[in-house]
Amino acid sequence: MDTIAPDSRLSKPTKTFLSHQHQLLIDGKWVAAASGKTFSVYNPATGAVMAQVAEADKEDVDRAVRAARRAFDEGPWRKMTGSQRGRLMWKLADLIEQHLEEFAEIESIDNGKPLAVARAADVPLTADMFRYMGGWATKITGSTIPWSAPNEFLSYTVREPVGVVGQIIPWNFPLLMAAWKLAPALAAGCTIVLKAAEQTPLSALRLGELIQEAGFPGGVVNILAGYGETAGAALAAHDDVDKVAFTGSTEVGKLIVKAAAGNLKKVSLELGGKSPTVIFGDADIEAAIPGAAGAIFFNHGQCCCAGSRLYAHKNVFDRIVEGVSGEAKKIKVGPGLDPATNMGPLVSEEQFERVTGYIESGIEEGAKIVTGGKKAGGDGGYFVEPTVLTGTKPSMKVVREEIFGPVVCAEPFDDADLERIAKKANDTIYGLAASVWTKDISKAHKMANLIRSGTVWINCHNVFDASLPFGGYKQSGWGREMGGEVLANYSEIKAVTAKL
Ligand code: NAI
Ligand code: MG
């Protein structure tokens, strides 16, 4: 397929990057796929092909895993101190910041998100993740264990890197998800084969160039682009991979677990969500309205923790629905590179079909559209209007399943019993996140206690920090990303006992 000329609004470095051959980073070198195949990368704002990228498959995964194994067993990486690893990570963070504008542009054209959002969120959070985790590299310690026979034995634990790690990431925050995965694994001393999402491989490939520039030894980080069913499946099943870390759909998460069973590699999963936003009658309505709107519309609803089920007390329900709908109407939907845009296109035609299919299913099952519901923008591009549905029932698909688009289901509640309200919030197979909106601090913390999810936000939503563990209860996943907790994903604990 023909690749179109880059958008004239892009800066020179981005145009230069786009003009490169996009290959795979294996063993410190950029190489073509063993098959010689490439695949097309689309600009979701236009539907046009922007780049051709080498398409990794099983053979490339094999090559990359061999390189990562060698780098882990024999390379200089193994002998580096935590301080040296940390310094490389900080260098990488500095380089990312130096290329902030270029990364923001790449994210915007590849994923569709507004340039301003990528500039303010995706890229700085990525640099921050490498810095934060770089600090951990010197702080991964074990403990001494008091024994029942203290003078006969001495025992202590050490934390060691788990080994060769396979990492599979999604397309909603392409660069940031690469950082969430790479940074803690590097801090722990692992070597890595990372597979970017086929929809959005470009920023991970650019990151690979900076990883080389920062001076990481060859083979420590290998970066592949390719499809899930081929390259992703081969990585998850590979017998010489010690651990697989995955972010994406719950459906594929279950396939990862099955694929990992062959060699019982360790598994961590960050999967889907159907997160509730719960607004009480005593909430600060002026804050709750933009808060609930941001909870679902940020990143076009393509967030695993999107506040996609909105519950508001009946006394404030109408005002909340009217307010959130008003916020939705104010959102300017358009190409990510247009400075006036607040919401870009969905990432792909497949996601466009999926999201509009859910809206149709909601209507068929009796939901009412308060605002939105239609395709937005002109021809080409995968734009959907921010959408508010009411009249939904707990049994409907739009309430039960992750839509991963700018669609919220709003339901009133008429209850003062926190346990019953929490039961509604918890009525999902997922348990990733929730937000609670009230001025009553006791009520807020009681709800935080009753909600079964890995994150609870009080009077805010979608607030992240590298220091905070993030992950899911129930079918939202296994393990935690970020914070000190993520290091457990990438280390083994060894108990050493000496007879005195
Ligand atoms: P997906 O789960 O298929 O893709 C995520 C990653 O997994 C990609 O890198 C993909 O190549 C890889 N993958 C796909 N099949 C695989 C397999 N059999 N073995 C190994 N790797 C595989 O998600 P998709 O199809 O892009 O989106 C579908 C839905 O998944 C979305 O509508 C959304 O509900 C959910 N999703 C959730 C995300 C989250 O952050 N929790 C991120 C992306 C999608
Ligand atoms: Mg898929």
Coordinates of C-alpha atoms and ligand atoms in Angstrom, one line a residue:
M1 CA 0.0 0.0 0.0
D2 CA 1.2 3.5 -0.7
T3 CA 2.5 5.5 2.2
I4 CA 1.3 9.2 2.1
A5 CA 3.6 12.2 2.7
P6 CA 3.8 13.2 6.3
D7 CA 1.5 15.9 7.6
S8 CA 3.0 19.4 6.9
R9 CA 2.3 20.4 10.6
L10 CA 4.9 17.9 11.8
S11 CA 8.3 19.0 13.0
K12 CA 11.4 18.2 11.0
P13 CA 12.7 15.5 13.5
T14 CA 9.3 13.7 13.3
K15 CA 9.3 13.8 9.5
T16 CA 12.9 12.5 9.5
F17 CA 11.9 9.6 11.8
L18 CA 8.9 8.8 9.6
S19 CA 11.1 8.6 6.6
H20 CA 13.3 5.9 8.2
Q21 CA 13.0 2.3 7.5
H22 CA 11.3 1.0 10.6
Q23 CA 13.0 -2.2 11.7
L24 CA 13.2 -4.4 14.7
L25 CA 15.7 -3.8 17.5
I26 CA 17.4 -7.2 18.2
D27 CA 20.7 -7.6 20.0
G28 CA 21.5 -3.9 19.7
K29 CA 21.0 -3.7 16.0
W30 CA 18.2 -2.7 13.7
V31 CA 17.2 -5.6 11.5
A32 CA 14.5 -6.5 9.0
A33 CA 12.1 -9.3 9.9
A34 CA 13.4 -12.7 9.1
S35 CA 10.5 -13.1 6.7
G36 CA 11.2 -9.8 5.1
K37 CA 7.6 -8.8 5.7
T38 CA 6.3 -5.4 6.7
F39 CA 2.9 -4.1 7.8
S40 CA 1.1 -0.8 7.4
V41 CA 0.7 1.7 10.1
Y42 CA -2.4 3.9 9.8
N43 CA -3.1 7.5 10.8
P44 CA -6.4 7.1 12.6
A45 CA -7.4 10.7 11.9
T46 CA -7.4 10.0 8.1
G47 CA -7.3 6.3 7.7
A48 CA -4.2 6.7 5.4
V49 CA -1.1 4.6 5.7
M50 CA 1.8 6.6 7.3
A51 CA 4.5 4.0 7.6
Q52 CA 5.6 0.5 6.8
V53 CA 7.1 -1.4 9.8
A54 CA 9.0 -4.7 9.9
E55 CA 6.6 -7.4 10.9
A56 CA 8.1 -9.7 13.6
D57 CA 7.0 -13.3 13.7
K58 CA 8.1 -16.4 15.6
E59 CA 11.6 -16.5 14.1
D60 CA 12.2 -12.9 15.1
V61 CA 10.9 -13.6 18.6
D62 CA 13.4 -16.5 18.8
R63 CA 16.2 -14.3 17.7
A64 CA 15.3 -11.6 20.2
V65 CA 14.9 -14.1 23.1
R66 CA 18.3 -15.6 22.3
A67 CA 19.8 -12.1 22.4
A68 CA 18.0 -11.3 25.7
R69 CA 19.2 -14.6 27.2
R70 CA 22.8 -14.0 26.2
A71 CA 22.6 -10.4 27.6
F72 CA 21.2 -11.8 30.8
D73 CA 23.6 -14.7 31.2
E74 CA 26.8 -13.4 29.8
G75 CA 26.6 -9.7 29.0
P76 CA 28.0 -6.7 30.9
W77 CA 24.4 -6.0 32.2
R78 CA 24.6 -8.7 34.7
K79 CA 27.8 -7.2 36.3
M80 CA 26.5 -3.7 36.4
T81 CA 25.6 -2.2 39.8
G82 CA 22.1 -0.9 40.5
S83 CA 23.7 2.6 40.5
Q84 CA 25.0 2.0 36.9
R85 CA 21.6 0.7 35.8
G86 CA 19.9 3.7 37.4
R87 CA 22.2 6.1 35.7
L88 CA 21.4 4.7 32.3
M89 CA 17.7 5.0 33.0
W90 CA 18.1 8.6 34.0
K91 CA 20.1 9.3 30.9
L92 CA 17.2 7.7 28.9
A93 CA 14.7 9.9 30.8
D94 CA 16.8 13.0 29.8
L95 CA 16.8 12.0 26.2
I96 CA 13.1 11.4 26.2
E97 CA 12.6 14.9 27.5
Q98 CA 14.9 16.4 24.9
H99 CA 12.7 14.7 22.3
L100 CA 9.4 15.6 24.0
E101 CA 7.9 17.4 21.0
E102 CA 8.9 14.6 18.6
F103 CA 7.4 11.9 20.8
A104 CA 4.2 13.9 21.3
E105 CA 3.8 14.2 17.5
I106 CA 4.5 10.5 17.0
E107 CA 1.9 9.6 19.7
S108 CA -0.6 12.0 18.2
I109 CA -0.5 10.7 14.7
D110 CA -0.1 7.0 15.6
N111 CA -2.7 6.8 18.4
G112 CA -4.9 9.8 17.5
K113 CA -4.7 11.6 20.8
P114 CA -4.5 15.4 20.9
L115 CA -0.9 16.7 20.6
A116 CA -1.4 18.8 23.8
V117 CA -2.4 15.7 25.8
A118 CA 0.6 13.7 24.6
R119 CA 2.8 16.7 25.4
A120 CA 1.4 17.2 28.9
A121 CA 0.8 13.6 29.9
D122 CA 2.2 10.7 27.9
V123 CA 5.7 12.0 27.3
P124 CA 6.5 13.6 30.7
L125 CA 5.0 10.6 32.6
T126 CA 7.2 8.3 30.5
A127 CA 10.4 10.2 31.5
D128 CA 9.2 10.3 35.1
M129 CA 8.7 6.5 35.1
F130 CA 12.3 5.9 34.0
R131 CA 13.5 8.3 36.7
Y132 CA 11.4 6.9 39.4
M133 CA 12.3 3.3 38.6
G134 CA 16.0 4.3 38.1
G135 CA 15.9 5.2 41.8
W136 CA 14.6 1.8 42.7
A137 CA 17.6 0.1 41.0
T138 CA 19.7 0.8 44.1
K139 CA 17.0 -0.1 46.6
I140 CA 16.1 -3.7 45.8
T141 CA 16.9 -5.4 49.0
G142 CA 16.1 -8.6 50.9
S143 CA 15.7 -9.0 54.6
T144 CA 17.2 -10.9 57.5
I145 CA 14.8 -13.4 59.0
P146 CA 14.6 -14.0 62.7
W147 CA 14.8 -17.8 63.1
S148 CA 13.2 -20.0 65.7
A149 CA 16.8 -21.2 66.5
P150 CA 18.6 -17.9 66.4
N151 CA 22.1 -19.1 67.3
E152 CA 22.1 -22.1 65.1
F153 CA 21.1 -20.7 61.7
L154 CA 21.4 -17.3 60.0
S155 CA 18.9 -16.7 57.2
Y156 CA 18.5 -13.8 54.8
T157 CA 16.7 -13.2 51.5
V158 CA 18.0 -11.6 48.4
R159 CA 16.0 -10.3 45.4
E160 CA 17.3 -11.4 42.0
P161 CA 16.1 -10.5 38.6
V162 CA 13.6 -13.0 37.2
G163 CA 15.6 -13.3 34.0
V164 CA 14.4 -12.8 30.4
V165 CA 11.1 -11.0 30.3
G166 CA 8.5 -10.9 27.5
Q167 CA 6.4 -7.7 27.5
I168 CA 3.3 -7.2 25.4
I169 CA 1.7 -3.7 25.4
P170 CA -1.4 -2.1 24.0
W171 CA -2.0 1.0 21.9
N172 CA -3.9 3.4 24.2
F173 CA -0.7 5.0 25.7
P174 CA 1.9 3.4 23.4
L175 CA 5.0 5.1 24.8
L176 CA 3.9 5.3 28.4
M177 CA 2.9 1.6 28.4
A178 CA 6.4 0.8 27.1
A179 CA 7.8 2.7 30.1
W180 CA 5.5 1.1 32.6
K181 CA 6.9 -2.3 31.4
L182 CA 10.5 -1.5 30.6
A183 CA 11.5 0.7 33.5
P184 CA 10.8 -1.7 36.5
A185 CA 12.3 -4.7 34.6
L186 CA 15.5 -2.7 33.9
A187 CA 15.6 -1.5 37.5
A188 CA 15.4 -5.2 38.6
G189 CA 18.2 -6.2 36.2
C190 CA 16.1 -8.2 33.8
T191 CA 16.6 -8.3 30.0
I192 CA 13.6 -7.8 27.8
V193 CA 11.8 -8.5 24.6
L194 CA 9.0 -6.0 24.2
K195 CA 6.3 -6.3 21.6
A196 CA 4.5 -3.1 20.7
A197 CA 0.9 -3.0 19.6
E198 CA 0.4 -3.5 15.9
Q199 CA -1.8 -0.3 15.8
T200 CA 0.9 1.9 17.3
P201 CA 4.5 0.7 17.0
L202 CA 6.2 3.9 16.2
S203 CA 7.0 5.5 19.5
A204 CA 8.4 2.2 20.9
L205 CA 10.7 2.0 17.9
R206 CA 11.9 5.6 18.4
L207 CA 12.4 4.8 22.1
G208 CA 14.6 1.9 21.0
E209 CA 16.9 4.4 19.2
L210 CA 17.2 6.5 22.4
I211 CA 17.8 3.3 24.4
Q212 CA 20.8 2.7 22.2
E213 CA 21.9 6.3 22.5
A214 CA 21.7 6.1 26.3
G215 CA 24.2 3.3 26.2
F216 CA 22.3 0.2 27.3
P217 CA 24.3 -2.9 26.3
G218 CA 23.0 -4.7 23.2
G219 CA 20.4 -7.4 23.8
V220 CA 19.2 -5.9 27.1
V221 CA 16.1 -4.3 25.4
N222 CA 14.9 -5.9 22.2
I223 CA 11.9 -4.2 20.6
L224 CA 9.6 -5.9 18.2
A225 CA 6.6 -4.7 16.2
G226 CA 4.1 -7.3 15.0
Y227 CA 0.7 -8.8 15.5
G228 CA -0.6 -10.4 18.6
E229 CA -1.7 -13.7 17.2
T230 CA 1.8 -14.3 15.7
A231 CA 4.6 -12.4 17.4
G232 CA 2.7 -11.9 20.7
A233 CA 1.6 -15.5 21.0
A234 CA 5.2 -16.7 20.2
L235 CA 6.6 -14.5 22.9
A236 CA 4.0 -15.6 25.5
A237 CA 4.7 -19.3 24.8
H238 CA 8.5 -19.1 24.4
D239 CA 10.2 -21.7 26.6
D240 CA 13.2 -19.5 27.2
V241 CA 11.2 -16.6 28.5
D242 CA 11.1 -16.5 32.3
K243 CA 8.3 -14.1 32.7
V244 CA 5.6 -12.5 30.6
A245 CA 4.0 -9.1 31.4
F246 CA 0.9 -8.2 29.5
T247 CA -1.5 -5.2 29.2
G248 CA -4.6 -5.5 27.1
S249 CA -7.9 -7.2 26.9
T250 CA -9.1 -9.7 29.5
E251 CA -9.8 -12.1 26.6
V252 CA -6.1 -12.1 25.5
G253 CA -5.0 -12.1 29.1
K254 CA -6.5 -15.6 29.4
L255 CA -4.7 -16.7 26.3
I256 CA -1.4 -15.4 27.8
V257 CA -2.0 -17.5 30.9
K258 CA -2.6 -20.6 28.8
A259 CA 0.5 -19.9 26.6
A260 CA 2.6 -19.4 29.7
A261 CA 1.7 -22.8 31.1
G262 CA 4.2 -24.6 28.8
N263 CA 7.2 -23.6 30.9
L264 CA 5.3 -22.1 33.8
K265 CA 6.8 -18.7 33.2
K266 CA 5.7 -16.1 35.7
V267 CA 2.8 -13.9 34.5
S268 CA 1.5 -10.4 35.3
L269 CA -1.6 -9.0 33.7
E270 CA -3.1 -5.6 33.5
L271 CA -6.5 -6.1 31.9
G272 CA -9.8 -4.5 31.2
G273 CA -12.1 -2.6 33.5
K274 CA -15.6 -1.2 33.9
S275 CA -14.9 1.3 36.5
P276 CA -17.7 3.0 38.5
T277 CA -17.9 6.8 39.2
V278 CA -20.1 7.1 42.3
I279 CA -21.5 10.6 43.0
F280 CA -23.3 11.2 46.3
G281 CA -25.9 13.8 46.9
D282 CA -23.5 15.8 49.1
A283 CA -20.7 15.9 46.5
D284 CA -19.3 19.2 45.2
I285 CA -21.3 19.1 42.0
E286 CA -19.2 21.8 40.3
A287 CA -16.1 19.5 40.7
A288 CA -18.0 16.2 40.1
I289 CA -19.4 17.1 36.7
P290 CA -16.1 17.8 35.0
G291 CA -14.6 15.0 37.0
A292 CA -17.1 12.4 35.8
A293 CA -16.8 13.7 32.3
G294 CA -13.0 13.5 32.4
A295 CA -13.2 10.0 33.9
I296 CA -14.8 8.7 30.7
F297 CA -13.8 11.1 28.0
F298 CA -10.0 11.4 28.8
N299 CA -8.1 9.6 26.0
H300 CA -11.4 9.0 24.2
G301 CA -12.4 6.5 26.8
Q302 CA -9.6 4.3 25.8
C303 CA -8.4 3.8 29.3
C304 CA -8.5 0.6 31.2
C305 CA -9.7 2.6 34.3
A306 CA -12.2 4.8 32.4
G307 CA -15.2 5.7 34.5
S308 CA -17.7 4.0 32.2
R309 CA -20.5 3.4 34.8
L310 CA -21.7 6.6 36.3
Y311 CA -23.9 6.2 39.5
A312 CA -25.3 9.4 40.9
H313 CA -27.8 9.9 43.8
K314 CA -31.3 10.6 42.5
N315 CA -31.2 14.1 44.1
V316 CA -28.4 15.2 41.9
F317 CA -28.7 12.7 39.0
D318 CA -30.4 15.1 36.5
R319 CA -27.9 17.9 37.2
I320 CA -25.0 15.5 36.8
V321 CA -26.3 14.0 33.5
E322 CA -27.1 17.4 32.2
G323 CA -23.6 18.7 33.3
V324 CA -21.7 15.7 31.9
S325 CA -23.7 16.0 28.6
G326 CA -22.8 19.7 28.5
E327 CA -19.1 18.8 28.9
A328 CA -19.5 16.2 26.1
K329 CA -20.9 18.8 23.8
K330 CA -18.1 21.2 24.5
I331 CA -15.5 18.6 23.4
K332 CA -14.2 19.5 20.0
V333 CA -13.6 16.2 18.2
G334 CA -11.0 16.4 15.4
P335 CA -7.5 15.4 14.3
G336 CA -4.9 15.2 17.1
L337 CA -2.6 17.6 15.4
D338 CA -5.3 20.4 15.2
P339 CA -4.6 22.7 18.2
A340 CA -8.4 23.2 18.6
T341 CA -9.0 19.4 19.1
N342 CA -9.9 18.1 22.6
M343 CA -10.7 14.6 21.5
G344 CA -9.1 12.7 18.5
P345 CA -10.2 9.7 16.6
L346 CA -10.4 6.2 18.1
V347 CA -7.2 4.3 17.4
S348 CA -8.4 2.1 14.5
E349 CA -11.3 1.1 12.3
E350 CA -11.7 -2.0 14.4
Q351 CA -12.1 0.0 17.6
F352 CA -14.5 2.4 15.7
E353 CA -16.7 -0.6 14.7
R354 CA -16.5 -2.0 18.2
V355 CA -17.5 1.2 20.0
T356 CA -20.3 2.2 17.6
G357 CA -21.5 -1.4 17.8
Y358 CA -21.8 -1.1 21.5
I359 CA -23.8 2.2 21.2
E360 CA -26.2 0.4 18.8
S361 CA -26.5 -2.6 21.1
G362 CA -27.3 -0.2 24.0
I363 CA -30.1 1.4 22.0
E364 CA -31.4 -2.0 20.9
E365 CA -31.6 -3.0 24.6
G366 CA -33.5 0.1 25.5
A367 CA -30.9 2.7 26.5
K368 CA -31.5 6.4 25.7
I369 CA -28.9 8.6 24.1
V370 CA -28.7 11.9 26.0
T371 CA -25.9 13.2 23.9
G372 CA -23.6 11.9 21.2
G373 CA -24.0 8.5 19.8
K374 CA -22.9 9.2 16.2
K375 CA -19.8 9.2 14.1
A376 CA -18.1 12.5 14.2
G377 CA -15.8 14.4 11.8
G378 CA -15.9 14.2 8.1
D379 CA -14.9 11.4 5.8
G380 CA -12.1 9.1 6.8
G381 CA -10.8 9.0 10.4
Y382 CA -12.3 7.0 13.2
F383 CA -14.1 9.7 15.1
V384 CA -17.0 9.0 17.5
E385 CA -19.0 11.6 19.5
P386 CA -18.6 11.6 23.2
T387 CA -21.8 9.8 24.3
V388 CA -24.0 9.7 27.4
L389 CA -26.5 6.9 27.8
T390 CA -29.3 6.7 30.4
G391 CA -32.0 4.2 31.0
T392 CA -29.4 1.4 31.1
K393 CA -30.0 -1.8 33.1
P394 CA -27.4 -3.8 35.0
S395 CA -27.9 -6.7 32.5
M396 CA -27.2 -4.7 29.4
K397 CA -24.0 -5.4 27.4
V398 CA -23.1 -1.6 27.5
V399 CA -23.1 -1.9 31.3
R400 CA -21.3 -5.2 31.6
E401 CA -18.6 -5.1 29.0
E402 CA -15.6 -2.9 28.5
I403 CA -16.4 -0.5 25.6
F404 CA -13.1 1.3 25.5
G405 CA -14.6 4.3 23.9
P406 CA -16.1 7.7 25.0
V407 CA -19.4 6.1 26.1
V408 CA -20.8 6.4 29.7
C409 CA -23.8 4.7 31.1
A410 CA -25.5 6.8 33.8
E411 CA -27.8 5.3 36.4
P412 CA -29.4 7.0 39.5
F413 CA -29.4 5.4 42.9
D414 CA -31.9 6.1 45.7
D415 CA -30.2 4.7 48.8
A416 CA -28.3 5.8 51.8
D417 CA -26.8 2.3 52.6
L418 CA -23.2 2.3 51.6
E419 CA -23.0 -1.5 51.4
R420 CA -25.8 -1.6 48.9
I421 CA -24.3 1.3 46.9
A422 CA -20.9 -0.5 46.9
K423 CA -22.6 -3.7 45.8
K424 CA -23.8 -1.8 42.7
A425 CA -20.3 -0.4 42.1
N426 CA -18.9 -3.9 42.5
D427 CA -21.4 -5.6 40.2
T428 CA -18.8 -6.4 37.5
I429 CA -16.3 -9.1 36.6
Y430 CA -13.7 -6.3 36.7
G431 CA -12.0 -4.6 39.6
L432 CA -9.5 -2.1 38.3
A433 CA -10.6 1.3 39.6
A434 CA -13.4 3.5 41.0
S435 CA -14.0 7.0 42.0
V436 CA -16.2 8.3 44.8
W437 CA -17.4 11.9 45.0
T438 CA -18.6 13.3 48.3
K439 CA -17.7 16.0 50.8
D440 CA -18.1 13.6 53.7
I441 CA -14.7 12.2 54.4
S442 CA -16.0 9.3 56.5
K443 CA -18.3 8.2 53.7
A444 CA -15.5 8.5 51.2
H445 CA -13.1 6.3 53.1
K446 CA -15.9 3.8 54.0
M447 CA -16.7 3.5 50.3
A448 CA -12.9 3.1 49.5
N449 CA -13.0 0.2 51.9
L450 CA -16.1 -1.4 50.4
I451 CA -15.1 -1.2 46.7
R452 CA -13.3 -4.2 45.3
S453 CA -10.7 -2.6 43.0
G454 CA -7.0 -2.0 42.8
T455 CA -7.5 1.8 42.8
V456 CA -10.0 4.0 44.5
W457 CA -10.0 7.8 43.8
I458 CA -11.8 10.2 46.1
N459 CA -13.0 13.4 44.5
C460 CA -10.8 12.7 41.5
H461 CA -10.3 10.1 38.7
N462 CA -7.5 9.1 36.4
V463 CA -4.8 10.4 38.7
F464 CA -1.5 8.6 38.3
D465 CA 1.9 8.7 39.8
A466 CA 4.9 6.5 39.2
S467 CA 5.0 5.8 43.0
L468 CA 1.4 4.4 43.2
P469 CA 0.7 0.7 42.6
F470 CA -1.8 0.2 39.9
G471 CA -3.6 -3.0 38.9
G472 CA -6.7 -5.1 39.2
Y473 CA -8.8 -7.2 41.5
K474 CA -10.9 -10.0 39.9
Q475 CA -10.6 -10.3 36.1
S476 CA -8.7 -7.0 35.8
G477 CA -5.5 -8.8 36.2
W478 CA -2.6 -10.2 38.3
G479 CA 0.0 -8.2 40.0
R480 CA 0.6 -4.5 40.1
E481 CA 2.4 -1.9 37.9
M482 CA 4.4 1.0 39.3
G483 CA 5.3 1.8 42.8
G484 CA 7.7 -0.5 44.7
E485 CA 5.1 -3.2 44.2
V486 CA 5.9 -3.7 40.6
L487 CA 9.4 -5.0 41.4
A488 CA 7.8 -8.2 42.6
N489 CA 6.8 -8.8 39.0
Y490 CA 10.4 -8.8 37.9
S491 CA 12.3 -10.4 40.8
E492 CA 12.6 -13.8 42.4
I493 CA 13.3 -14.1 46.1
K494 CA 16.0 -16.4 47.3
A495 CA 16.3 -17.5 50.9
V496 CA 19.9 -18.2 52.0
T497 CA 20.4 -20.2 55.2
A498 CA 23.8 -20.8 56.9
K499 CA 24.3 -23.3 59.8
L500 CA 26.4 -21.4 62.3
Ligands
NAI1 P1 -5.6 -7.0 22.6 O1 -5.7 -7.5 24.0 O2 -5.9 -7.9 21.5 O3 -4.2 -6.4 22.3 C1 -3.2 -5.9 23.3 C2 -1.8 -6.5 22.9 O4 -1.9 -7.9 22.9 C3 -1.3 -6.1 21.5 O5 0.1 -5.9 21.6 C4 -1.6 -7.3 20.7 O6 -0.8 -7.4 19.6 C5 -1.4 -8.4 21.7 N1 -2.1 -9.7 21.5 C6 -3.3 -9.9 20.9 N2 -3.6 -11.2 20.8 C7 -2.5 -11.8 21.4 C8 -2.2 -13.2 21.6 N3 -3.0 -14.2 21.2 N4 -1.1 -13.5 22.2 C9 -0.2 -12.6 22.6 N5 -0.4 -11.2 22.4 C10 -1.6 -10.9 21.8 O7 -6.6 -5.7 22.5 P2 -7.2 -5.1 21.2 O8 -7.7 -6.2 20.3 O9 -6.3 -4.1 20.6 O10 -8.4 -4.3 21.8 C11 -9.6 -5.0 22.2 C12 -10.2 -4.6 23.5 O11 -9.2 -4.9 24.5 C13 -10.4 -3.1 23.6 O12 -11.7 -2.7 23.1 C14 -10.4 -3.0 25.1 O13 -11.6 -3.3 25.7 C15 -9.4 -4.0 25.5 N6 -8.1 -3.3 25.8 C16 -7.7 -3.1 27.1 C17 -6.5 -2.4 27.3 C18 -6.1 -2.1 28.7 O14 -5.3 -1.2 28.9 N7 -6.5 -2.8 29.7 C19 -5.6 -2.0 26.3 C20 -6.1 -2.3 25.0 C21 -7.2 -3.0 24.8
MG2 MG -7.2 -8.1 19.8

